Coordinates of N, CA and C and ligand atoms in Angstrom, one line a residue:
M293 N 8.3 -8.3 13.8 CA 7.9 -7.1 14.7 C 6.5 -6.7 14.4
K294 N 5.6 -7.1 15.3 CA 4.2 -6.8 15.0 C 3.8 -5.6 15.9
V295 N 4.0 -4.4 15.5 CA 3.6 -3.2 16.2 C 2.5 -2.6 15.4
T296 N 1.4 -2.5 16.0 CA 0.3 -1.9 15.2 C 0.1 -0.5 15.7
L297 N -0.4 0.3 14.7 CA -0.7 1.7 15.0 C -2.1 1.8 15.6
A298 N -2.2 2.5 16.7 CA -3.6 2.7 17.2 C -4.1 4.1 16.7
I299 N -4.7 4.1 15.5 CA -5.1 5.3 14.9 C -6.6 5.3 14.7
A300 N -7.2 6.2 15.4 CA -8.7 6.2 15.4 C -9.3 6.3 14.0
T301 N -8.6 7.0 13.1 CA -9.1 7.2 11.8 C -9.2 5.9 10.9
F302 N -8.4 4.9 11.4 CA -8.5 3.6 10.6 C -9.3 2.6 11.4
C303 N -10.6 2.6 11.1 CA -11.5 1.7 11.9 C -11.3 0.3 11.6
V304 N -11.3 -0.5 12.6 CA -11.3 -2.0 12.5 C -12.7 -2.5 12.2
V305 N -13.6 -1.9 12.9 CA -15.0 -2.4 12.8 C -15.7 -1.6 11.7
L306 N -16.3 -2.3 10.7 CA -16.8 -1.7 9.6 C -18.0 -0.8 9.8
A307 N -18.6 -1.1 10.9 CA -19.8 -0.2 11.3 C -19.4 1.2 11.5
C308 N -18.1 1.4 11.7 CA -17.7 2.8 11.9 C -17.0 3.4 10.7
S309 N -17.5 2.9 9.5 CA -16.8 3.3 8.3 C -16.9 4.8 8.1
H310 N -17.8 5.5 8.7 CA -17.9 6.9 8.6 C -16.7 7.6 9.1
A311 N -16.2 7.0 10.2 CA -15.0 7.6 10.8 C -13.7 7.3 10.0
A312 N -13.9 6.4 9.1 CA -12.7 5.9 8.3 C -12.5 6.9 7.1
R313 N -13.0 8.1 7.2 CA -12.7 9.1 6.2 C -11.2 9.2 6.0
T314 N -10.7 9.0 4.8 CA -9.3 9.0 4.7 C -8.8 10.4 4.6
T315 N -7.5 10.6 4.8 CA -6.9 11.9 4.8 C -6.1 12.1 3.5
T316 N -6.4 11.2 2.6 CA -5.6 11.3 1.3 C -6.4 12.1 0.3
T317 N -7.3 12.9 0.7 CA -8.1 13.7 -0.2 C -7.2 14.7 -0.9
T318 N -7.5 14.9 -2.1 CA -6.8 15.9 -2.9 C -7.7 17.0 -3.3
A319 N -7.2 18.0 -3.9 CA -8.0 19.1 -4.4 C -9.0 18.7 -5.4
T320 N -8.7 17.7 -6.2 CA -9.6 17.3 -7.2 C -10.6 16.3 -6.8
K321 N -10.4 15.6 -5.7 CA -11.3 14.5 -5.3 C -11.6 14.7 -3.8
P322 N -12.4 15.6 -3.4 CA -12.5 15.9 -2.0 C -13.5 14.9 -1.3
G323 N -13.3 14.7 0.0 CA -14.2 13.9 0.8 C -14.4 12.5 0.4
R324 N -13.3 11.8 0.0 CA -13.5 10.4 -0.4 C -13.4 9.5 0.8
F325 N -14.1 8.4 0.7 CA -14.2 7.4 1.9 C -13.6 6.1 1.5
L326 N -13.3 5.3 2.5 CA -12.9 3.9 2.2 C -14.2 3.1 1.8
S327 N -14.1 2.2 0.8 CA -15.2 1.5 0.4 C -15.5 0.3 1.3
L328 N -16.7 -0.1 1.3 CA -17.1 -1.4 2.0 C -17.0 -2.5 1.0
P329 N -16.8 -3.7 1.6 CA -16.7 -4.9 0.7 C -18.0 -5.2 0.1
V330 N -18.0 -5.8 -1.1 CA -19.2 -6.2 -1.8 C -19.3 -7.7 -1.8
P331 N -20.2 -8.3 -1.0 CA -20.2 -9.8 -0.8 C -20.0 -10.6 -2.1
A332 N -20.8 -10.2 -3.1 CA -20.7 -11.0 -4.4 C -19.3 -10.9 -5.0
K333 N -18.7 -9.8 -4.9 CA -17.3 -9.6 -5.4 C -16.3 -10.4 -4.6
C334 N -16.5 -10.4 -3.3 CA -15.6 -11.1 -2.4 C -15.7 -12.6 -2.7
A335 N -16.9 -13.1 -3.0 CA -17.1 -14.5 -3.3 C -16.5 -15.0 -4.6
S336 N -16.4 -14.0 -5.5 CA -15.9 -14.4 -6.9 C -14.6 -13.6 -7.1
R337 N -13.9 -13.3 -6.1 CA -12.6 -12.5 -6.3 C -11.6 -13.3 -7.0
P338 N -10.8 -12.6 -7.8 CA -9.7 -13.2 -8.5 C -8.7 -13.8 -7.6
K339 N -8.3 -15.1 -7.8 CA -7.3 -15.7 -6.9 C -6.1 -16.2 -7.8
E340 N -5.2 -15.2 -8.2 CA -4.2 -15.5 -9.2 C -3.0 -16.3 -8.6
F341 N -2.6 -15.9 -7.4 CA -1.6 -16.6 -6.7 C -1.8 -16.3 -5.2
S342 N -1.1 -17.0 -4.3 CA -1.3 -16.8 -2.9 C 0.0 -16.9 -2.2
Y343 N 0.0 -16.3 -1.0 CA 1.2 -16.4 -0.1 C 0.6 -16.6 1.3
R344 N 1.1 -17.7 1.9 CA 0.6 -18.1 3.3 C -0.9 -18.0 3.4
G345 N -1.6 -18.6 2.5 CA -3.0 -18.7 2.6 C -3.8 -17.4 2.1
K346 N -3.0 -16.3 1.8 CA -3.7 -15.1 1.4 C -3.7 -15.0 -0.2
N347 N -4.9 -15.0 -0.8 CA -5.0 -14.8 -2.2 C -4.6 -13.4 -2.7
M348 N -4.0 -13.4 -3.9 CA -3.6 -12.1 -4.4 C -3.9 -12.1 -5.9
F349 N -4.0 -10.9 -6.5 CA -4.0 -10.8 -7.9 C -3.4 -9.5 -8.4
L350 N -2.9 -9.5 -9.6 CA -2.4 -8.2 -10.2 C -3.5 -7.8 -11.2
T351 N -3.9 -6.5 -11.1 CA -5.0 -6.0 -11.9 C -4.8 -6.2 -13.4
T352 N -3.6 -6.1 -13.8 CA -3.3 -6.2 -15.3 C -3.6 -7.7 -15.8
H353 N -3.8 -8.6 -14.9 CA -4.0 -10.0 -15.3 C -5.5 -10.3 -15.2
V354 N -6.3 -9.4 -14.7 CA -7.8 -9.6 -14.7 C -8.4 -8.9 -15.9
P355 N -9.0 -9.6 -16.8 CA -9.5 -9.0 -18.0 C -10.3 -7.7 -17.8
A356 N -11.2 -7.7 -16.8 CA -12.0 -6.5 -16.6 C -11.2 -5.3 -16.0
L357 N -10.0 -5.6 -15.5 CA -9.2 -4.5 -14.9 C -7.9 -4.3 -15.6
A358 N -7.8 -5.0 -16.7 CA -6.4 -5.1 -17.3 C -5.8 -3.7 -17.7
N359 N -6.7 -2.7 -18.1 CA -6.1 -1.4 -18.4 C -6.3 -0.4 -17.4
K360 N -6.8 -0.8 -16.2 CA -7.1 0.1 -15.1 C -5.8 0.6 -14.4
K361 N -5.7 1.9 -14.3 CA -4.7 2.5 -13.4 C -5.4 3.4 -12.4
V362 N -5.0 3.3 -11.2 CA -5.8 4.0 -10.2 C -4.8 4.7 -9.2
D363 N -5.3 5.8 -8.6 CA -4.5 6.4 -7.6 C -4.5 5.5 -6.3
W364 N -3.8 5.9 -5.3 CA -3.6 5.0 -4.2 C -4.9 4.7 -3.5
L365 N -5.7 5.7 -3.2 CA -7.0 5.4 -2.5 C -7.9 4.6 -3.3
D366 N -8.1 5.0 -4.6 CA -8.9 4.2 -5.5 C -8.4 2.7 -5.6
G367 N -7.1 2.5 -5.5 CA -6.5 1.2 -5.5 C -7.0 0.4 -4.2
R368 N -6.9 1.1 -3.1 CA -7.4 0.4 -1.8 C -8.9 0.0 -2.0
N369 N -9.6 1.0 -2.6 CA -11.1 0.7 -2.7 C -11.4 -0.3 -3.7
L370 N -10.6 -0.4 -4.8 CA -10.8 -1.4 -5.8 C -10.6 -2.8 -5.1
C371 N -9.6 -2.9 -4.3 CA -9.3 -4.2 -3.6 C -10.3 -4.5 -2.5
R372 N -10.7 -3.4 -1.8 CA -11.6 -3.6 -0.7 C -13.0 -4.2 -1.1
E373 N -13.4 -3.8 -2.3 CA -14.7 -4.4 -2.7 C -14.6 -5.9 -2.9
Y374 N -13.4 -6.4 -3.1 CA -13.2 -7.8 -3.2 C -12.8 -8.5 -1.8
C375 N -13.0 -7.8 -0.7 CA -12.5 -8.2 0.6 C -11.0 -8.3 0.6
M376 N -10.4 -7.5 -0.2 CA -8.9 -7.5 -0.2 C -8.4 -6.1 0.1
D377 N -7.1 -5.8 0.1 CA -6.6 -4.5 0.2 C -5.3 -4.5 -0.6
L378 N -4.7 -3.3 -0.7 CA -3.4 -3.3 -1.4 C -2.4 -4.2 -0.7
V379 N -1.5 -4.8 -1.4 CA -0.6 -5.8 -0.8 C 0.4 -5.1 0.2
A380 N 0.6 -5.8 1.3 CA 1.6 -5.3 2.3 C 2.8 -6.2 2.2
L381 N 4.0 -5.6 2.3 CA 5.2 -6.3 2.1 C 6.0 -6.4 3.4
E382 N 5.4 -7.2 4.3 CA 5.9 -7.3 5.7 C 7.3 -8.0 5.8
T383 N 7.5 -9.0 5.0 CA 8.7 -9.8 5.1 C 9.5 -9.9 3.8
Q384 N 10.8 -10.2 3.9 CA 11.6 -10.3 2.8 C 11.1 -11.4 1.8
E385 N 10.6 -12.5 2.4 CA 10.1 -13.6 1.5 C 8.9 -13.2 0.7
K386 N 8.0 -12.5 1.3 CA 6.8 -12.0 0.6 C 7.2 -10.9 -0.4
N387 N 8.2 -10.0 0.0 CA 8.7 -9.0 -0.9 C 9.3 -9.6 -2.1
N388 N 10.1 -10.6 -1.9 CA 10.8 -11.3 -3.0 C 9.7 -11.9 -4.0
L389 N 8.6 -12.4 -3.4 CA 7.6 -13.0 -4.3 C 7.0 -11.9 -5.2
I390 N 6.7 -10.8 -4.6 CA 6.0 -9.7 -5.3 C 7.0 -9.1 -6.3
F391 N 8.3 -8.9 -5.9 CA 9.3 -8.4 -6.9 C 9.4 -9.4 -8.1
R392 N 9.3 -10.7 -7.8 CA 9.3 -11.7 -8.9 C 8.1 -11.5 -9.8
V393 N 6.9 -11.3 -9.3 CA 5.7 -11.1 -10.1 C 5.9 -9.9 -11.0
I394 N 6.5 -8.8 -10.4 CA 6.7 -7.6 -11.2 C 7.7 -7.8 -12.3
Q395 N 8.8 -8.5 -11.9 CA 9.8 -8.8 -12.9 C 9.3 -9.7 -14.1
Q396 N 8.7 -10.8 -13.7 CA 8.3 -11.8 -14.7 C 7.2 -11.2 -15.6
N397 N 6.5 -10.3 -15.2 CA 5.4 -9.7 -16.0 C 5.7 -8.3 -16.5
D398 N 6.9 -7.9 -16.3 CA 7.4 -6.6 -16.8 C 6.5 -5.5 -16.5
V399 N 6.0 -5.5 -15.2 CA 5.1 -4.4 -14.7 C 6.0 -3.2 -14.3
P400 N 5.6 -2.0 -14.8 CA 6.5 -0.9 -14.6 C 6.5 -0.4 -13.1
Y401 N 5.3 -0.6 -12.5 CA 5.2 -0.1 -11.1 C 3.8 -0.6 -10.5
I402 N 3.7 -0.7 -9.2 CA 2.4 -1.0 -8.5 C 2.3 -0.1 -7.3
W403 N 1.1 0.0 -6.8 CA 0.9 0.6 -5.5 C 1.0 -0.6 -4.5
T404 N 1.5 -0.3 -3.3 CA 1.4 -1.2 -2.1 C 0.5 -0.5 -1.1
A405 N 0.3 -1.2 0.0 CA -0.5 -0.6 1.1 C 0.3 0.4 2.0
G406 N 1.6 0.6 1.6 CA 2.4 1.5 2.5 C 2.0 2.9 2.4
R407 N 2.0 3.6 3.6 CA 1.7 5.0 3.7 C 2.4 5.6 4.8
I408 N 2.7 6.9 4.7 CA 3.3 7.6 5.9 C 2.2 8.1 6.8
C409 N 2.4 8.0 8.1 CA 1.4 8.4 9.1 C 1.6 9.9 9.4
D410 N 1.0 10.7 8.6 CA 1.2 12.2 8.7 C -0.2 12.9 8.8
F411 N -1.2 12.1 9.1 CA -2.6 12.7 9.1 C -3.1 12.8 10.5
A412 N -4.4 13.2 10.7 CA -5.0 13.4 12.0 C -4.9 12.0 12.7
G413 N -4.4 12.0 13.9 CA -4.2 10.7 14.7 C -2.8 10.3 14.8
C414 N -1.9 11.0 14.0 CA -0.5 10.6 14.0 C 0.3 11.6 14.8
E415 N -0.4 12.6 15.4 CA 0.4 13.6 16.2 C 0.8 13.0 17.5
N416 N 1.7 13.7 18.2 CA 2.1 13.3 19.5 C 2.5 11.9 19.6
R417 N 3.2 11.4 18.6 CA 3.7 10.0 18.6 C 5.2 10.1 18.4
P418 N 6.0 10.3 19.5 CA 7.4 10.3 19.3 C 8.0 9.1 18.6
D419 N 7.3 7.9 18.8 CA 7.8 6.7 18.2 C 7.7 6.8 16.7
L420 N 7.0 7.7 16.1 CA 6.9 7.9 14.6 C 7.9 8.9 14.1
E421 N 8.7 9.5 15.0 CA 9.6 10.5 14.6 C 11.1 10.1 14.4
P422 N 11.8 10.6 13.5 CA 11.3 11.4 12.4 C 10.5 10.6 11.4
K423 N 9.5 11.2 10.9 CA 8.5 10.5 10.1 C 9.1 9.8 8.9
T424 N 10.1 10.4 8.3 CA 10.7 9.8 7.1 C 11.4 8.5 7.4
V425 N 11.8 8.3 8.7 CA 12.4 7.1 9.0 C 11.5 6.1 9.7
Y426 N 10.7 6.6 10.7 CA 9.9 5.7 11.5 C 8.4 5.9 11.3
G427 N 7.9 6.7 10.3 CA 6.5 7.1 10.2 C 5.7 6.3 9.2
W428 N 6.3 5.2 8.6 CA 5.6 4.5 7.6 C 5.0 3.2 8.1
F429 N 3.8 2.9 7.5 CA 3.1 1.7 8.0 C 2.3 1.1 6.9
W430 N 1.9 -0.2 7.1 CA 1.0 -0.9 6.1 C -0.5 -0.6 6.4
S431 N -1.1 0.2 5.6 CA -2.5 0.6 5.9 C -3.4 -0.6 5.9
A432 N -3.1 -1.6 5.2 CA -4.0 -2.8 5.2 C -4.1 -3.5 6.5
T433 N -3.0 -3.5 7.3 CA -3.0 -4.2 8.6 C -2.7 -3.2 9.7
R434 N -2.4 -2.0 9.5 CA -1.9 -1.0 10.4 C -0.6 -1.4 11.1
E435 N 0.1 -2.3 10.5 CA 1.4 -2.7 11.1 C 2.5 -1.7 10.6
K436 N 3.4 -1.4 11.6 CA 4.5 -0.5 11.3 C 5.5 -1.1 10.2
I437 N 6.0 -0.2 9.4 CA 7.1 -0.5 8.6 C 8.4 -0.2 9.3
Q438 N 9.4 -1.1 9.3 CA 10.6 -0.8 10.0 C 11.3 0.4 9.5
A439 N 12.3 0.9 10.3 CA 13.1 2.1 9.9 C 13.5 2.0 8.5
T440 N 13.3 3.2 7.8 CA 13.6 3.2 6.3 C 15.1 3.3 6.0
N441 N 15.9 3.7 6.9 CA 17.3 4.1 6.6 C 18.3 3.0 6.9
R442 N 17.8 1.7 7.1 CA 18.7 0.6 7.3 C 18.0 -0.7 6.9
I443 N 18.8 -1.7 6.8 CA 18.3 -3.0 6.4 C 17.3 -3.5 7.5
P444 N 16.1 -3.8 7.2 CA 15.1 -4.2 8.2 C 15.6 -5.5 8.9
Q445 N 15.2 -5.6 10.2 CA 15.5 -6.9 10.9 C 14.8 -8.0 10.2
G446 N 15.6 -9.1 10.0 CA 15.1 -10.3 9.3 C 15.2 -10.2 7.8
W447 N 15.8 -9.1 7.3 CA 16.0 -9.0 5.9 C 17.5 -9.0 5.6
G448 N 17.8 -9.3 4.3 CA 19.2 -9.3 3.9 C 19.6 -8.0 3.0
Y449 N 18.6 -7.2 2.8 CA 18.8 -6.0 2.0 C 17.7 -5.0 2.4
N450 N 18.0 -3.7 2.1 CA 17.0 -2.6 2.3 C 16.1 -2.5 1.0
P451 N 14.8 -2.8 1.2 CA 13.9 -2.7 0.0 C 13.8 -1.3 -0.6
W452 N 14.0 -0.3 0.2 CA 13.9 1.1 -0.3 C 15.1 1.3 -1.3
S453 N 14.8 2.0 -2.4 CA 15.8 2.3 -3.3 C 16.8 3.2 -2.7
Q454 N 18.0 3.1 -3.1 CA 19.1 4.0 -2.7 C 19.3 5.2 -3.6
T455 N 18.3 5.3 -4.5 CA 18.4 6.5 -5.4 C 17.0 6.9 -5.8
G456 N 16.9 8.0 -6.6 CA 15.6 8.5 -7.1 C 15.8 9.8 -7.8
H457 N 14.7 10.6 -7.8 CA 14.7 11.9 -8.5 C 15.9 12.8 -8.0
K458 N 16.2 12.7 -6.7 CA 17.2 13.6 -6.2 C 18.5 12.8 -6.0
K459 N 18.6 11.6 -6.6 CA 19.8 10.8 -6.4 C 20.1 10.5 -5.0
R460 N 19.1 10.5 -4.1 CA 19.3 10.2 -2.7 C 18.5 9.0 -2.3
P461 N 18.8 8.3 -1.2 CA 18.0 7.1 -0.8 C 16.6 7.5 -0.5
Q462 N 15.7 6.6 -0.8 CA 14.2 6.7 -0.6 C 13.9 6.4 0.9
P463 N 12.9 6.9 1.5 CA 12.0 7.9 0.9 C 12.6 9.3 0.9
D464 N 12.3 10.1 -0.2 CA 13.0 11.4 -0.3 C 12.0 12.5 -0.5
N465 N 10.7 12.2 -0.6 CA 9.7 13.3 -0.7 C 10.0 14.2 -1.8
A466 N 10.5 13.7 -2.9 CA 11.0 14.6 -4.0 C 10.0 15.5 -4.6
E467 N 8.8 15.0 -4.8 CA 7.8 15.9 -5.5 C 7.4 17.1 -4.7
Y468 N 7.7 17.0 -3.3 CA 7.4 18.2 -2.5 C 8.3 19.3 -2.8
D469 N 9.6 19.0 -3.1 CA 10.5 20.0 -3.5 C 10.2 20.6 -4.8
I470 N 9.5 19.9 -5.7 CA 9.2 20.4 -7.0 C 8.0 21.3 -6.9
N471 N 6.9 20.9 -6.3 CA 5.7 21.7 -6.3 C 4.8 21.5 -5.0
Q472 N 5.4 21.1 -3.9 CA 4.8 21.0 -2.6 C 3.7 19.9 -2.6
T473 N 3.8 18.9 -3.5 CA 3.0 17.7 -3.4 C 3.7 16.6 -2.6
K474 N 3.2 16.2 -1.4 CA 3.9 15.2 -0.6 C 3.9 13.8 -1.2
E475 N 5.0 13.1 -1.0 CA 5.0 11.7 -1.4 C 4.7 10.8 -0.2
Q476 N 3.4 10.6 -0.1 CA 2.9 9.9 1.1 C 2.6 8.4 1.0
C477 N 2.8 7.9 -0.3 CA 2.4 6.5 -0.5 C 3.6 5.7 -1.1
L478 N 3.5 4.4 -0.8 CA 4.6 3.5 -1.1 C 4.4 2.7 -2.4
S479 N 5.2 2.9 -3.4 CA 5.1 2.2 -4.7 C 6.3 1.4 -4.9
V480 N 6.2 0.2 -5.5 CA 7.3 -0.5 -6.0 C 7.5 -0.1 -7.5
L481 N 8.7 0.4 -7.8 CA 9.0 0.8 -9.1 C 10.0 -0.2 -9.7
N482 N 9.8 -0.5 -11.0 CA 10.6 -1.4 -11.7 C 11.6 -0.7 -12.6
N483 N 12.7 -0.4 -12.0 CA 13.9 0.1 -12.7 C 13.7 1.5 -13.3
V484 N 12.8 2.3 -12.7 CA 12.5 3.6 -13.2 C 13.7 4.6 -13.1
Y485 N 14.5 4.4 -12.0 CA 15.7 5.2 -11.8 C 17.0 4.4 -12.1
N486 N 16.8 3.4 -13.0 CA 18.0 2.5 -13.2 C 18.5 1.9 -11.9
D487 N 17.5 1.5 -11.1 CA 17.9 1.0 -9.7 C 17.2 -0.3 -9.4
G488 N 16.9 -1.1 -10.5 CA 16.2 -2.4 -10.3 C 14.8 -2.2 -9.7
I489 N 14.3 -3.2 -9.1 CA 13.0 -3.2 -8.5 C 13.1 -2.8 -7.0
A490 N 12.5 -1.7 -6.7 CA 12.7 -1.2 -5.3 C 11.6 -0.3 -4.9
W491 N 11.5 -0.1 -3.5 CA 10.5 0.8 -3.0 C 10.8 2.3 -3.1
H492 N 9.7 3.0 -3.4 CA 9.9 4.5 -3.5 C 8.7 5.2 -2.9
D493 N 8.9 6.3 -2.2 CA 7.7 7.1 -1.8 C 7.3 7.9 -3.0
V494 N 6.0 8.0 -3.3 CA 5.4 8.6 -4.5 C 4.2 9.3 -4.1
A495 N 3.9 10.4 -4.7 CA 2.7 11.2 -4.5 C 1.5 10.3 -4.8
C496 N 0.5 10.3 -3.9 CA -0.6 9.3 -4.0 C -1.6 9.5 -5.2
Y497 N -1.5 10.6 -5.8 CA -2.4 10.9 -6.9 C -2.0 10.1 -8.2
H498 N -0.8 9.7 -8.3 CA -0.3 9.0 -9.5 C -1.2 7.7 -9.7
E499 N -1.4 7.4 -11.0 CA -2.3 6.2 -11.3 C -1.4 5.0 -11.7
K500 N -1.7 3.9 -11.1 CA -0.8 2.7 -11.3 C -1.7 1.5 -11.2
P501 N -1.2 0.3 -11.8 CA -1.9 -0.9 -11.5 C -1.6 -1.3 -10.0
V502 N -2.4 -2.2 -9.5 CA -2.2 -2.6 -8.1 C -2.2 -4.2 -8.0
I503 N -1.6 -4.6 -6.9 CA -1.7 -6.0 -6.5 C -2.6 -6.0 -5.2
C504 N -3.7 -6.7 -5.3 CA -4.6 -6.9 -4.1 C -4.3 -8.1 -3.4
E505 N -4.5 -8.1 -2.1 CA -4.3 -9.2 -1.2 C -5.4 -9.4 -0.2
D506 N -5.8 -10.7 0.0 CA -6.9 -11.0 0.9 C -6.8 -10.2 2.2
N507 N -7.9 -9.6 2.7 CA -7.8 -8.9 4.0 C -8.7 -9.6 5.0
E508 N -8.0 -10.1 6.1 CA -8.7 -10.9 7.0 C -9.9 -10.2 7.7
E509 N -9.8 -9.0 8.0 CA -10.9 -8.2 8.6 C -12.1 -8.2 7.7
L510 N -11.9 -7.9 6.5 CA -13.0 -7.8 5.5 C -13.6 -9.1 5.3
L511 N -12.8 -10.2 5.1 CA -13.3 -11.5 4.9 C -14.2 -12.0 6.1
R512 N -13.6 -11.7 7.3 CA -14.4 -12.1 8.5 C -15.7 -11.4 8.6
Y513 N -15.7 -10.1 8.3 CA -16.9 -9.3 8.3 C -17.9 -9.8 7.4
V514 N -17.5 -10.1 6.1 CA -18.5 -10.5 5.1 C -19.0 -11.9 5.4
A515 N -18.1 -12.8 6.0 CA -18.5 -14.1 6.4 C -19.5 -14.0 7.5
A516 N -19.3 -13.1 8.4 CA -20.2 -13.0 9.6 C -21.6 -12.4 9.2
T517 N -21.6 -11.6 8.2 CA -22.9 -10.9 7.9 C -23.6 -11.6 6.7
N518 N -23.0 -12.6 6.1 CA -23.6 -13.3 5.0 C -23.5 -14.8 5.2
P519 N -24.4 -15.4 6.1 CA -24.3 -16.8 6.5 C -24.4 -17.7 5.2
G520 N -23.5 -18.6 5.2 CA -23.4 -19.6 4.1 C -22.6 -19.2 2.9
I521 N -22.1 -17.9 2.9 CA -21.4 -17.4 1.8 C -20.0 -18.2 1.7
R522 N -19.7 -18.5 0.4 CA -18.4 -19.2 0.2 C -17.4 -18.2 -0.2
L523 N -16.3 -18.1 0.5 CA -15.3 -17.0 0.2 C -14.0 -17.7 -0.2
Ligands
LIG697 C1 4.0 18.4 -9.6 O1 5.1 18.0 -10.4 C2 4.9 16.7 -11.0 C3 6.2 16.3 -11.6 O2 6.6 17.2 -12.5 C4 3.7 16.8 -11.9 O3 3.5 15.5 -12.5 C5 2.5 17.2 -11.1 O4 1.4 17.4 -12.0 C6 2.7 18.5 -10.4 N1 1.6 18.8 -9.5 C7 1.1 20.0 -9.3 C8 0.0 20.1 -8.3 O5 1.5 21.0 -9.9

């Protein structure tokens, strides 16, 4: 199901990166922007494993990034400098691969590209309502995430955890009930709630390792603007 979100704030063309001001700003880090790719970093980006031709890496496996934990937007920007973005888990096969990487390396949690569309540009979209069910998307590709409350089409299980802080199925926006901090970002947690490896909505300020994945738009852009570059 390839339904993309037409959201003005997520620019496809990098020339309009000014408009790509993210809405994930917090009180402590105001006015943050999406980073542009760095051609030299794109050319030498870590290629730890791949899925369907897209290279990926886990930050904890890259010596220079091994101890780095980042909030969700810093995670996107860390990846974007390498012409990558946070990993998107569009299919069960790809999700199983990432769950395996998490399990085999005993990673406690990672950020994914998943985010809820609740910012400027997401209004007047009946197709995204209710947001907790239909409002989630992969920011790396702007592709919608299927309904959160049932097994996605083409899958044999629901990747969202059936439990969490409130002992209710995810997403549950639990931190909002505690202190009005919304859980707007999608993390894969490794058995944090005795629930195996599963998707959870989490407040975006939490700092976690990330898995980066090749981003076609950024690679195309850097290839087009750096003749002869080997990516
Ligand atoms: C909200 O609660 C969480 C969990 O107890 C805590 O980690 C976080 O710092 C709190 N945030 C604010 C803004 O108080």
